[in-house]
Amino acid sequence: MATNLRTTTFNSCPSSTETDDEGVQGTCEDASICKRFAVSIGYWDDPYLQHFVRLCKERKAPEINRGYFARVQGISQLIKAFLQKTKCHCQILNLGAGMDTTFWILKDQDLLPDKYFEVDFPLIVTRKVHSIRSRPLLSKPILELHSEDSLQGDGHMLDSKRYAIIGADLRDLPTLEEKLKKCNMNAQLPTLLVTECVLVYMTPEQSANLIRWAASSFETAMFISYEQVNMDDRFGQIMIENLRRRQCDLAGVEPCKSLESQKERFLSNGWETASAMNMMELYSRLPQAEVSRIESLEFLDELELLEQLMTHYCLCWATRGGSKLGTVPSAFASPWGPFTLQGTSVGGHLLTWSTQKLRPPTLPELTCGAQSAGQASSPCIPPPINGFLGCRCTSCSCLLPVK
């Protein structure tokens, strides 16, 4: 999830940047564990994640699991739409990939692009490369597509004909580009860039530089970004404060004020079209049969909490050169433009969406029940408790998910 903000050297007196990077790297572990738990109880199928991430014994809240389900489904459908438009003659750059398994999933579905790149902090990449090399289930699919018997690379990099993973810092664009080119990145190919909770950990200037670099490097491209949104309200401020307590500063929260500000960061940095949707809206548009299936897995008694969580995350996608993908740019700019392929099968999945709408989300005050009753005096902004925000007092069960 977070990216190349993860370059860490362990000194006895780390700098503030190094400390922040360590906190960001921790979000990779948190997100991977949450995904692993959701997979383990049937939210979606991923036979590869277990080889990268341990299964946490502690149950995750239903709203957390549904949030990750919507996130995975939304990004997956956008990726498949791009692959369908390009007939897989393209490349994908997953920036801040963490323990993501999309490459292996796409191979199983016969939907691999010409080449799939992953980039993350060297520390994260070292761990992932070790898992790949030591597990045949992970290395065999890569070798099957490779022209040689062994994979090239070292602890911070691995390269093959169709897959590459690179340890780099997204804030250092010259070095990033150099490493990508060494792994045969082709700027002439239609290119899909994906970031999940990555830009928010970079300063606005750093993320703008990355977005501008992507726009100038590829003539035909799409950028998918999963990020926080509506961070100016009280719930958003609590999220920010909680992450700061974990030495994880949201340095790039400024563009996360609204859907409009999320789109503007792309439009002002070289992209021709941009669309955005909060995750509650996206969730309401997922195929109803699949939503009904996952909602039957766990009982959720606090719909308002789900709505509150989902309205603070969004999916944004931007394009340039869209006419060369077989559609005019305006088609991408409209809400869910890439999904105008109704009835078209991509890898066995229909790109159709339910039009059912959920009621508008309500945002209740995040006050402590014990405080309201005069039984507690401490504010309801405590340290995280097992991935949640909770009251310092013991007479209240206020728990708000971090991610």
mmCIF file of C-alpha atoms in Angstrom:
data_model
loop_
_atom_site.group_PDB
_atom_site.id
_atom_site.type_symbol
_atom_site.label_atom_id
_atom_site.label_comp_id
_atom_site.label_asym_id
_atom_site.label_seq_id
_atom_site.Cartn_x
_atom_site.Cartn_y
_atom_site.Cartn_z
ATOM 1 C CA MET A 1 0.000 0.000 0.000
ATOM 2 C CA ALA A 2 2.288 2.724 0.685
ATOM 3 C CA THR A 3 5.305 3.141 -1.413
ATOM 4 C CA ASN A 4 8.674 4.157 -1.926
ATOM 5 C CA LEU A 5 8.576 6.110 0.919
ATOM 6 C CA ARG A 6 10.068 3.036 2.355
ATOM 7 C CA THR A 7 13.827 3.393 2.239
ATOM 8 C CA THR A 8 15.119 2.889 5.727
ATOM 9 C CA THR A 9 18.491 2.808 7.400
ATOM 10 C CA PHE A 10 18.476 1.926 11.067
ATOM 11 C CA ASN A 11 20.589 4.393 13.014
ATOM 12 C CA SER A 12 20.690 4.887 16.748
ATOM 13 C CA CYS A 13 19.254 8.360 16.193
ATOM 14 C CA PRO A 14 17.083 8.165 13.059
ATOM 15 C CA SER A 15 16.092 11.319 11.260
ATOM 16 C CA SER A 16 12.453 12.366 11.096
ATOM 17 C CA THR A 17 12.327 11.240 7.462
ATOM 18 C CA GLU A 18 13.688 7.809 8.341
ATOM 19 C CA THR A 19 11.196 7.485 11.187
ATOM 20 C CA ASP A 20 8.346 8.466 8.868
ATOM 21 C CA ASP A 21 9.537 5.930 6.290
ATOM 22 C CA GLU A 22 9.528 3.185 8.907
ATOM 23 C CA GLY A 23 5.952 4.096 9.792
ATOM 24 C CA VAL A 24 4.925 3.998 6.141
ATOM 25 C CA GLN A 25 6.524 0.592 5.695
ATOM 26 C CA GLY A 26 4.463 -0.581 8.639
ATOM 27 C CA THR A 27 1.273 0.267 6.748
ATOM 28 C CA CYS A 28 2.297 -2.308 4.130
ATOM 29 C CA GLU A 29 2.268 -5.003 6.794
ATOM 30 C CA ASP A 30 -1.026 -3.777 8.244
ATOM 31 C CA ALA A 31 -2.804 -3.782 4.889
ATOM 32 C CA SER A 32 -1.395 -7.170 3.894
ATOM 33 C CA ILE A 33 -2.555 -8.755 7.152
ATOM 34 C CA CYS A 34 -6.044 -7.288 6.707
ATOM 35 C CA LYS A 35 -6.260 -8.646 3.157
ATOM 36 C CA ARG A 36 -4.990 -12.034 4.311
ATOM 37 C CA PHE A 37 -7.701 -12.261 6.959
ATOM 38 C CA ALA A 38 -10.465 -11.237 4.525
ATOM 39 C CA VAL A 39 -9.293 -13.895 2.064
ATOM 40 C CA SER A 40 -9.197 -16.527 4.816
ATOM 41 C CA ILE A 41 -12.904 -16.125 5.537
ATOM 42 C CA GLY A 42 -13.989 -16.054 1.901
ATOM 43 C CA TYR A 43 -14.337 -12.431 0.790
ATOM 44 C CA TRP A 44 -12.369 -13.156 -2.377
ATOM 45 C CA ASP A 45 -10.048 -15.860 -3.657
ATOM 46 C CA ASP A 46 -6.287 -15.387 -3.584
ATOM 47 C CA PRO A 47 -4.196 -18.565 -3.305
ATOM 48 C CA TYR A 48 -0.920 -16.605 -3.377
ATOM 49 C CA LEU A 49 -1.248 -14.103 -0.559
ATOM 50 C CA GLN A 50 -0.695 -16.761 2.112
ATOM 51 C CA HIS A 51 2.862 -17.230 0.823
ATOM 52 C CA PHE A 52 3.705 -13.583 1.497
ATOM 53 C CA VAL A 53 1.712 -12.769 4.615
ATOM 54 C CA ARG A 54 1.074 -14.534 7.898
ATOM 55 C CA LEU A 55 -2.503 -15.101 9.048
ATOM 56 C CA CYS A 56 -3.301 -12.996 12.082
ATOM 57 C CA LYS A 57 -5.293 -14.817 14.757
ATOM 58 C CA GLU A 58 -7.127 -11.660 15.673
ATOM 59 C CA ARG A 59 -10.391 -11.147 13.787
ATOM 60 C CA LYS A 60 -10.796 -8.001 11.755
ATOM 61 C CA ALA A 61 -14.027 -6.036 11.981
ATOM 62 C CA PRO A 62 -16.653 -6.725 9.258
ATOM 63 C CA GLU A 63 -16.517 -3.135 8.024
ATOM 64 C CA ILE A 64 -12.753 -3.458 7.540
ATOM 65 C CA ASN A 65 -13.208 -6.656 5.539
ATOM 66 C CA ARG A 66 -15.921 -5.120 3.359
ATOM 67 C CA GLY A 67 -13.748 -2.075 2.791
ATOM 68 C CA TYR A 68 -10.868 -4.196 1.531
ATOM 69 C CA PHE A 69 -13.286 -6.223 -0.595
ATOM 70 C CA ALA A 70 -14.509 -3.052 -2.330
ATOM 71 C CA ARG A 71 -10.947 -1.836 -2.768
ATOM 72 C CA VAL A 72 -9.715 -5.071 -4.324
ATOM 73 C CA GLN A 73 -12.751 -5.424 -6.587
ATOM 74 C CA GLY A 74 -12.687 -1.825 -7.793
ATOM 75 C CA ILE A 75 -8.993 -1.817 -8.658
ATOM 76 C CA SER A 76 -9.227 -5.267 -10.234
ATOM 77 C CA GLN A 77 -12.055 -4.219 -12.544
ATOM 78 C CA LEU A 78 -10.226 -1.081 -13.646
ATOM 79 C CA ILE A 79 -7.093 -3.104 -14.388
ATOM 80 C CA LYS A 80 -9.075 -5.647 -16.403
ATOM 81 C CA ALA A 81 -10.838 -2.904 -18.343
ATOM 82 C CA PHE A 82 -7.462 -1.431 -19.314
ATOM 83 C CA LEU A 83 -6.135 -4.847 -20.316
ATOM 84 C CA GLN A 84 -9.229 -5.450 -22.433
ATOM 85 C CA LYS A 85 -8.871 -2.071 -24.153
ATOM 86 C CA THR A 86 -5.226 -2.753 -24.997
ATOM 87 C CA LYS A 87 -5.727 -6.475 -25.667
ATOM 88 C CA CYS A 88 -3.005 -6.976 -23.033
ATOM 89 C CA HIS A 89 -0.432 -5.288 -25.290
ATOM 90 C CA CYS A 90 0.655 -2.939 -22.528
ATOM 91 C CA GLN A 91 2.670 -2.711 -19.332
ATOM 92 C CA ILE A 92 1.613 -2.239 -15.715
ATOM 93 C CA LEU A 93 3.605 -0.331 -13.103
ATOM 94 C CA ASN A 94 2.434 -1.077 -9.569
ATOM 95 C CA LEU A 95 4.094 1.647 -7.513
ATOM 96 C CA GLY A 96 4.262 0.786 -3.838
ATOM 97 C CA ALA A 97 3.138 -2.762 -4.541
ATOM 98 C CA GLY A 98 3.888 -4.232 -1.130
ATOM 99 C CA MET A 99 2.809 -7.878 -1.016
ATOM 100 C CA ASP A 100 0.340 -7.465 -3.884
ATOM 101 C CA THR A 101 -0.381 -10.649 -5.885
ATOM 102 C CA THR A 102 -2.020 -9.178 -8.991
ATOM 103 C CA PHE A 103 0.681 -10.538 -11.317
ATOM 104 C CA TRP A 104 -0.042 -14.155 -10.328
ATOM 105 C CA ILE A 105 -3.817 -13.652 -10.416
ATOM 106 C CA LEU A 106 -3.653 -12.169 -13.925
ATOM 107 C CA LYS A 107 -1.478 -15.032 -15.139
ATOM 108 C CA ASP A 108 -4.051 -17.541 -13.889
ATOM 109 C CA GLN A 109 -6.716 -15.626 -15.817
ATOM 110 C CA ASP A 110 -4.567 -15.431 -18.976
ATOM 111 C CA LEU A 111 -4.610 -11.641 -18.730
ATOM 112 C CA LEU A 112 -0.944 -10.771 -18.326
ATOM 113 C CA PRO A 113 0.345 -7.557 -19.925
ATOM 114 C CA ASP A 114 3.569 -7.581 -21.932
ATOM 115 C CA LYS A 115 5.361 -6.833 -18.676
ATOM 116 C CA TYR A 116 4.340 -6.291 -15.072
ATOM 117 C CA PHE A 117 6.531 -4.090 -12.844
ATOM 118 C CA GLU A 118 6.418 -3.718 -9.076
ATOM 119 C CA VAL A 119 8.254 -0.991 -7.173
ATOM 120 C CA ASP A 120 8.618 -0.534 -3.444
ATOM 121 C CA PHE A 121 11.097 0.281 -0.731
ATOM 122 C CA PRO A 122 14.191 -1.944 -0.885
ATOM 123 C CA LEU A 123 13.348 -3.425 2.521
ATOM 124 C CA ILE A 124 9.903 -4.515 1.314
ATOM 125 C CA VAL A 125 11.302 -5.789 -1.992
ATOM 126 C CA THR A 126 13.991 -7.854 -0.259
ATOM 127 C CA ARG A 127 11.344 -9.662 1.742
ATOM 128 C CA LYS A 128 9.153 -10.263 -1.300
ATOM 129 C CA VAL A 129 12.021 -11.468 -3.490
ATOM 130 C CA HIS A 130 12.987 -13.972 -0.785
ATOM 131 C CA SER A 131 9.419 -15.315 -0.724
ATOM 132 C CA ILE A 132 9.346 -15.622 -4.515
ATOM 133 C CA ARG A 133 12.673 -17.427 -4.761
ATOM 134 C CA SER A 134 11.900 -19.820 -1.900
ATOM 135 C CA ARG A 135 8.390 -20.846 -2.994
ATOM 136 C CA PRO A 136 7.913 -22.720 -6.294
ATOM 137 C CA LEU A 137 4.246 -21.675 -6.433
ATOM 138 C CA LEU A 138 5.476 -18.095 -6.821
ATOM 139 C CA SER A 139 8.661 -18.568 -8.840
ATOM 140 C CA LYS A 140 7.387 -21.170 -11.313
ATOM 141 C CA PRO A 141 4.842 -18.856 -13.030
ATOM 142 C CA ILE A 142 7.632 -16.319 -13.574
ATOM 143 C CA LEU A 143 10.126 -18.877 -14.885
ATOM 144 C CA GLU A 144 7.531 -20.387 -17.233
ATOM 145 C CA LEU A 145 7.409 -17.052 -19.063
ATOM 146 C CA HIS A 146 11.157 -16.462 -18.918
ATOM 147 C CA SER A 147 13.633 -17.367 -21.636
ATOM 148 C CA GLU A 148 16.306 -18.439 -19.157
ATOM 149 C CA ASP A 149 16.480 -21.066 -16.433
ATOM 150 C CA SER A 150 17.174 -18.599 -13.646
ATOM 151 C CA LEU A 151 15.933 -15.182 -12.624
ATOM 152 C CA GLN A 152 18.176 -12.137 -12.812
ATOM 153 C CA GLY A 153 18.664 -9.804 -9.901
ATOM 154 C CA ASP A 154 19.796 -9.433 -6.330
ATOM 155 C CA GLY A 155 18.129 -8.927 -2.982
ATOM 156 C CA HIS A 156 16.694 -5.553 -4.018
ATOM 157 C CA MET A 157 15.618 -6.482 -7.544
ATOM 158 C CA LEU A 158 14.403 -9.363 -9.646
ATOM 159 C CA ASP A 159 13.881 -9.228 -13.398
ATOM 160 C CA SER A 160 12.397 -11.602 -15.954
ATOM 161 C CA LYS A 161 10.740 -11.390 -19.354
ATOM 162 C CA ARG A 162 7.249 -10.633 -18.032
ATOM 163 C CA TYR A 163 7.764 -9.639 -14.390
ATOM 164 C CA ALA A 164 10.132 -7.320 -12.529
ATOM 165 C CA ILE A 165 10.268 -6.121 -8.952
ATOM 166 C CA ILE A 166 12.484 -3.159 -8.094
ATOM 167 C CA GLY A 167 13.602 -1.602 -4.830
ATOM 168 C CA ALA A 168 13.475 2.165 -5.269
ATOM 169 C CA ASP A 169 12.207 5.378 -3.733
ATOM 170 C CA LEU A 170 9.366 7.017 -5.650
ATOM 171 C CA ARG A 171 10.612 10.394 -4.486
ATOM 172 C CA ASP A 172 13.855 9.874 -6.419
ATOM 173 C CA LEU A 173 12.520 9.932 -9.972
ATOM 174 C CA PRO A 174 15.831 9.840 -11.908
ATOM 175 C CA THR A 175 16.915 6.686 -10.070
ATOM 176 C CA LEU A 176 13.443 5.169 -10.386
ATOM 177 C CA GLU A 177 13.393 5.724 -14.146
ATOM 178 C CA GLU A 178 16.921 4.370 -14.520
ATOM 179 C CA LYS A 179 16.041 1.153 -12.697
ATOM 180 C CA LEU A 180 12.817 0.691 -14.663
ATOM 181 C CA LYS A 181 14.650 1.124 -17.965
ATOM 182 C CA LYS A 182 17.254 -1.436 -16.909
ATOM 183 C CA CYS A 183 14.347 -3.858 -16.565
ATOM 184 C CA ASN A 184 13.155 -2.970 -20.081
ATOM 185 C CA MET A 185 10.337 -0.594 -19.351
ATOM 186 C CA ASN A 186 8.961 0.498 -22.738
ATOM 187 C CA ALA A 187 7.693 4.077 -22.823
ATOM 188 C CA GLN A 188 6.017 3.419 -26.195
ATOM 189 C CA LEU A 189 3.602 0.861 -24.752
ATOM 190 C CA PRO A 190 0.221 1.830 -23.291
ATOM 191 C CA THR A 191 0.972 1.972 -19.587
ATOM 192 C CA LEU A 192 -1.162 1.510 -16.492
ATOM 193 C CA LEU A 193 0.173 2.913 -13.227
ATOM 194 C CA VAL A 194 -1.357 1.831 -9.912
ATOM 195 C CA THR A 195 -0.885 3.297 -6.435
ATOM 196 C CA GLU A 196 -2.755 2.303 -3.274
ATOM 197 C CA CYS A 197 -2.395 4.631 -0.290
ATOM 198 C CA VAL A 198 0.959 5.784 -1.628
ATOM 199 C CA LEU A 199 0.615 9.414 -2.695
ATOM 200 C CA VAL A 200 -0.750 10.447 0.705
ATOM 201 C CA TYR A 201 2.595 9.593 2.329
ATOM 202 C CA MET A 202 4.488 11.888 -0.038
ATOM 203 C CA THR A 203 4.472 15.664 0.183
ATOM 204 C CA PRO A 204 2.133 17.323 -2.351
ATOM 205 C CA GLU A 205 5.196 18.455 -4.302
ATOM 206 C CA GLN A 206 6.667 14.939 -4.384
ATOM 207 C CA SER A 207 3.409 13.308 -5.474
ATOM 208 C CA ALA A 208 2.850 16.018 -8.101
ATOM 209 C CA ASN A 209 6.323 15.311 -9.468
ATOM 210 C CA LEU A 210 5.528 11.599 -9.705
ATOM 211 C CA ILE A 211 2.182 12.224 -11.405
ATOM 212 C CA ARG A 212 3.787 14.693 -13.821
ATOM 213 C CA TRP A 213 6.627 12.261 -14.566
ATOM 214 C CA ALA A 214 4.114 9.545 -15.406
ATOM 215 C CA ALA A 215 2.168 11.863 -17.709
ATOM 216 C CA SER A 216 5.284 12.988 -19.556
ATOM 217 C CA SER A 217 6.850 9.524 -19.805
ATOM 218 C CA PHE A 218 4.004 7.646 -21.497
ATOM 219 C CA GLU A 219 1.995 8.910 -24.457
ATOM 220 C CA THR A 220 -0.891 6.535 -23.760
ATOM 221 C CA ALA A 221 -1.508 5.841 -20.111
ATOM 222 C CA MET A 222 -3.942 5.406 -17.253
ATOM 223 C CA PHE A 223 -3.248 6.107 -13.578
ATOM 224 C CA ILE A 224 -5.293 4.410 -10.835
ATOM 225 C CA SER A 225 -4.999 5.842 -7.333
ATOM 226 C CA TYR A 226 -6.676 4.546 -4.170
ATOM 227 C CA GLU A 227 -6.459 7.211 -1.472
ATOM 228 C CA GLN A 228 -8.088 8.853 1.505
ATOM 229 C CA VAL A 229 -10.686 11.555 0.886
ATOM 230 C CA ASN A 230 -12.822 13.992 2.919
ATOM 231 C CA MET A 231 -9.961 14.326 5.371
ATOM 232 C CA ASP A 232 -11.056 17.773 6.550
ATOM 233 C CA ASP A 233 -13.914 16.478 8.689
ATOM 234 C CA ARG A 234 -13.711 15.114 12.215
ATOM 235 C CA PHE A 235 -13.357 11.471 11.239
ATOM 236 C CA GLY A 236 -10.556 12.389 8.852
ATOM 237 C CA GLN A 237 -8.753 14.360 11.530
ATOM 238 C CA ILE A 238 -8.931 11.389 13.904
ATOM 239 C CA MET A 239 -7.412 9.162 11.215
ATOM 240 C CA ILE A 240 -4.565 11.638 10.761
ATOM 241 C CA GLU A 241 -3.921 11.911 14.493
ATOM 242 C CA ASN A 242 -3.917 8.148 14.946
ATOM 243 C CA LEU A 243 -1.344 7.617 12.207
ATOM 244 C CA ARG A 244 0.856 10.342 13.662
ATOM 245 C CA ARG A 245 0.904 8.451 16.945
ATOM 246 C CA ARG A 246 2.399 5.561 14.986
ATOM 247 C CA GLN A 247 5.157 7.799 13.556
ATOM 248 C CA CYS A 248 3.351 7.761 10.220
ATOM 249 C CA ASP A 249 2.648 11.275 9.024
ATOM 250 C CA LEU A 250 0.202 11.863 6.182
ATOM 251 C CA ALA A 251 2.501 14.363 4.494
ATOM 252 C CA GLY A 252 0.301 14.507 1.395
ATOM 253 C CA VAL A 253 -3.123 14.923 2.958
ATOM 254 C CA GLU A 254 -3.783 18.315 1.315
ATOM 255 C CA PRO A 255 -5.038 16.860 -2.025
ATOM 256 C CA CYS A 256 -7.256 14.441 -0.052
ATOM 257 C CA LYS A 257 -9.834 17.053 0.925
ATOM 258 C CA SER A 258 -12.416 16.068 -1.679
ATOM 259 C CA LEU A 259 -13.048 14.105 -4.841
ATOM 260 C CA GLU A 260 -12.526 17.321 -6.780
ATOM 261 C CA SER A 261 -9.103 17.916 -5.242
ATOM 262 C CA GLN A 262 -8.148 14.318 -6.009
ATOM 263 C CA LYS A 263 -9.053 14.801 -9.664
ATOM 264 C CA GLU A 264 -7.379 18.197 -9.857
ATOM 265 C CA ARG A 265 -3.987 16.779 -8.824
ATOM 266 C CA PHE A 266 -4.001 14.807 -12.090
ATOM 267 C CA LEU A 267 -5.568 17.428 -14.352
ATOM 268 C CA SER A 268 -3.024 20.026 -13.254
ATOM 269 C CA ASN A 269 -0.092 17.687 -13.861
ATOM 270 C CA GLY A 270 -0.437 16.597 -17.463
ATOM 271 C CA TRP A 271 -3.396 14.199 -17.487
ATOM 272 C CA GLU A 272 -6.255 14.771 -19.920
ATOM 273 C CA THR A 273 -9.149 13.289 -17.954
ATOM 274 C CA ALA A 274 -9.769 12.368 -14.333
ATOM 275 C CA SER A 275 -12.631 10.705 -12.467
ATOM 276 C CA ALA A 276 -13.115 9.828 -8.813
ATOM 277 C CA MET A 277 -15.622 7.962 -6.676
ATOM 278 C CA ASN A 278 -15.780 7.351 -2.957
ATOM 279 C CA MET A 279 -15.766 3.716 -1.909
ATOM 280 C CA MET A 280 -19.332 3.758 -0.590
ATOM 281 C CA GLU A 281 -20.554 4.732 -4.041
ATOM 282 C CA LEU A 282 -18.310 2.111 -5.611
ATOM 283 C CA TYR A 283 -19.572 -0.533 -3.181
ATOM 284 C CA SER A 284 -23.158 0.267 -4.166
ATOM 285 C CA ARG A 285 -22.252 -0.363 -7.827
ATOM 286 C CA LEU A 286 -20.601 -3.748 -7.396
ATOM 287 C CA PRO A 287 -22.507 -6.764 -8.795
ATOM 288 C CA GLN A 288 -25.357 -7.345 -6.367
ATOM 289 C CA ALA A 289 -24.995 -11.125 -6.274
ATOM 290 C CA GLU A 290 -21.380 -10.846 -5.150
ATOM 291 C CA VAL A 291 -22.185 -8.163 -2.582
ATOM 292 C CA SER A 292 -24.974 -10.330 -1.161
ATOM 293 C CA ARG A 293 -22.564 -13.242 -0.923
ATOM 294 C CA ILE A 294 -19.916 -11.388 1.048
ATOM 295 C CA GLU A 295 -22.476 -9.665 3.267
ATOM 296 C CA SER A 296 -23.696 -13.103 4.335
ATOM 297 C CA LEU A 297 -20.215 -13.991 5.622
ATOM 298 C CA GLU A 298 -20.383 -11.748 8.679
ATOM 299 C CA PHE A 299 -23.049 -9.817 10.539
ATOM 300 C CA LEU A 300 -22.588 -6.057 10.505
ATOM 301 C CA ASP A 301 -24.717 -4.200 13.017
ATOM 302 C CA GLU A 302 -23.241 -0.739 12.419
ATOM 303 C CA LEU A 303 -23.964 0.250 8.825
ATOM 304 C CA GLU A 304 -23.182 3.854 9.699
ATOM 305 C CA LEU A 305 -19.639 2.874 10.641
ATOM 306 C CA LEU A 306 -19.179 1.151 7.267
ATOM 307 C CA GLU A 307 -20.496 4.245 5.494
ATOM 308 C CA GLN A 308 -18.253 6.512 7.496
ATOM 309 C CA LEU A 309 -15.190 4.436 6.723
ATOM 310 C CA MET A 310 -15.987 4.013 3.019
ATOM 311 C CA THR A 311 -16.729 7.692 2.417
ATOM 312 C CA HIS A 312 -13.199 8.491 3.591
ATOM 313 C CA TYR A 313 -11.518 6.469 0.845
ATOM 314 C CA CYS A 314 -11.844 6.854 -2.899
ATOM 315 C CA LEU A 315 -10.731 5.456 -6.212
ATOM 316 C CA CYS A 316 -9.444 7.982 -8.722
ATOM 317 C CA TRP A 317 -8.375 7.234 -12.293
ATOM 318 C CA ALA A 318 -6.853 9.522 -14.885
ATOM 319 C CA THR A 319 -5.975 9.011 -18.542
ATOM 320 C CA ARG A 320 -4.023 10.532 -21.384
ATOM 321 C CA GLY A 321 -4.068 9.425 -25.016
ATOM 322 C CA GLY A 322 -7.363 7.631 -24.414
ATOM 323 C CA SER A 323 -8.373 7.841 -28.080
ATOM 324 C CA LYS A 324 -5.565 5.412 -28.873
ATOM 325 C CA LEU A 325 -7.199 2.846 -26.611
ATOM 326 C CA GLY A 326 -10.179 2.589 -28.908
ATOM 327 C CA THR A 327 -12.292 5.199 -27.166
ATOM 328 C CA VAL A 328 -12.450 8.973 -27.000
ATOM 329 C CA PRO A 329 -10.990 10.609 -23.896
ATOM 330 C CA SER A 330 -14.419 11.855 -22.790
ATOM 331 C CA ALA A 331 -15.566 8.270 -22.381
ATOM 332 C CA PHE A 332 -12.912 7.808 -19.728
ATOM 333 C CA ALA A 333 -13.821 11.083 -18.075
ATOM 334 C CA SER A 334 -17.440 10.120 -17.376
ATOM 335 C CA PRO A 335 -18.255 8.296 -14.125
ATOM 336 C CA TRP A 336 -17.078 4.713 -14.532
ATOM 337 C CA GLY A 337 -16.271 5.478 -18.159
ATOM 338 C CA PRO A 338 -13.946 2.453 -18.457
ATOM 339 C CA PHE A 339 -16.906 0.271 -17.587
ATOM 340 C CA THR A 340 -19.063 1.166 -20.559
ATOM 341 C CA LEU A 341 -18.126 -2.307 -21.839
ATOM 342 C CA GLN A 342 -21.365 -3.783 -20.538
ATOM 343 C CA GLY A 343 -21.772 -7.418 -21.447
ATOM 344 C CA THR A 344 -18.130 -7.776 -22.474
ATOM 345 C CA SER A 345 -16.402 -10.682 -20.795
ATOM 346 C CA VAL A 346 -12.888 -10.114 -19.511
ATOM 347 C CA GLY A 347 -11.264 -13.208 -18.104
ATOM 348 C CA GLY A 348 -14.646 -14.722 -17.383
ATOM 349 C CA HIS A 349 -15.872 -11.650 -15.496
ATOM 350 C CA LEU A 350 -18.634 -9.421 -16.858
ATOM 351 C CA LEU A 351 -17.885 -5.736 -16.642
ATOM 352 C CA THR A 352 -21.402 -4.785 -15.609
ATOM 353 C CA TRP A 353 -22.420 -2.864 -12.557
ATOM 354 C CA SER A 354 -25.470 -2.757 -10.339
ATOM 355 C CA THR A 355 -27.318 0.545 -10.345
ATOM 356 C CA GLN A 356 -28.689 -0.002 -6.859
ATOM 357 C CA LYS A 357 -28.012 2.951 -4.598
ATOM 358 C CA LEU A 358 -27.592 2.859 -0.850
ATOM 359 C CA ARG A 359 -29.012 5.631 1.274
ATOM 360 C CA PRO A 360 -26.749 8.658 1.648
ATOM 361 C CA PRO A 361 -24.222 8.107 4.401
ATOM 362 C CA THR A 362 -24.735 9.793 7.729
ATOM 363 C CA LEU A 363 -21.795 10.935 9.757
ATOM 364 C CA PRO A 364 -22.604 10.645 13.471
ATOM 365 C CA GLU A 365 -20.580 12.547 16.011
ATOM 366 C CA LEU A 366 -17.565 10.546 17.129
ATOM 367 C CA THR A 367 -18.137 11.085 20.826
ATOM 368 C CA CYS A 368 -17.476 8.649 23.607
ATOM 369 C CA GLY A 369 -20.575 7.184 25.228
ATOM 370 C CA ALA A 370 -18.937 7.301 28.630
ATOM 371 C CA GLN A 371 -18.007 10.931 28.086
ATOM 372 C CA SER A 372 -21.591 11.749 27.188
ATOM 373 C CA ALA A 373 -22.702 10.145 30.445
ATOM 374 C CA GLY A 374 -20.131 12.138 32.384
ATOM 375 C CA GLN A 375 -18.122 9.016 33.211
ATOM 376 C CA ALA A 376 -14.906 9.900 31.420
ATOM 377 C CA SER A 377 -12.891 13.015 30.834
ATOM 378 C CA SER A 378 -10.311 11.952 28.273
ATOM 379 C CA PRO A 379 -10.813 12.784 24.586
ATOM 380 C CA CYS A 380 -11.857 10.025 22.208
ATOM 381 C CA ILE A 381 -8.586 10.152 20.251
ATOM 382 C CA PRO A 382 -6.434 7.413 21.805
ATOM 383 C CA PRO A 383 -3.536 5.299 20.612
ATOM 384 C CA PRO A 384 -4.544 2.528 18.194
ATOM 385 C CA ILE A 385 -5.937 -0.635 19.725
ATOM 386 C CA ASN A 386 -5.307 -3.570 17.403
ATOM 387 C CA GLY A 387 -5.717 -1.424 14.326
ATOM 388 C CA PHE A 388 -8.642 0.585 15.661
ATOM 389 C CA LEU A 389 -9.174 3.910 17.301
ATOM 390 C CA GLY A 390 -10.706 3.366 20.711
ATOM 391 C CA CYS A 391 -11.508 5.354 23.824
ATOM 392 C CA ARG A 392 -9.008 5.627 26.629
ATOM 393 C CA CYS A 393 -11.804 4.841 29.052
ATOM 394 C CA THR A 394 -13.001 1.262 29.582
ATOM 395 C CA SER A 395 -16.705 2.027 29.908
ATOM 396 C CA CYS A 396 -17.246 2.684 26.229
ATOM 397 C CA SER A 397 -16.871 0.550 23.105
ATOM 398 C CA CYS A 398 -16.132 3.333 20.617
ATOM 399 C CA LEU A 399 -13.917 1.667 18.020
ATOM 400 C CA LEU A 400 -13.120 3.307 14.722
ATOM 401 C CA PRO A 401 -11.023 1.544 12.080
ATOM 402 C CA VAL A 402 -7.726 3.091 11.103
ATOM 403 C CA LYS A 403 -7.770 1.868 7.504
#
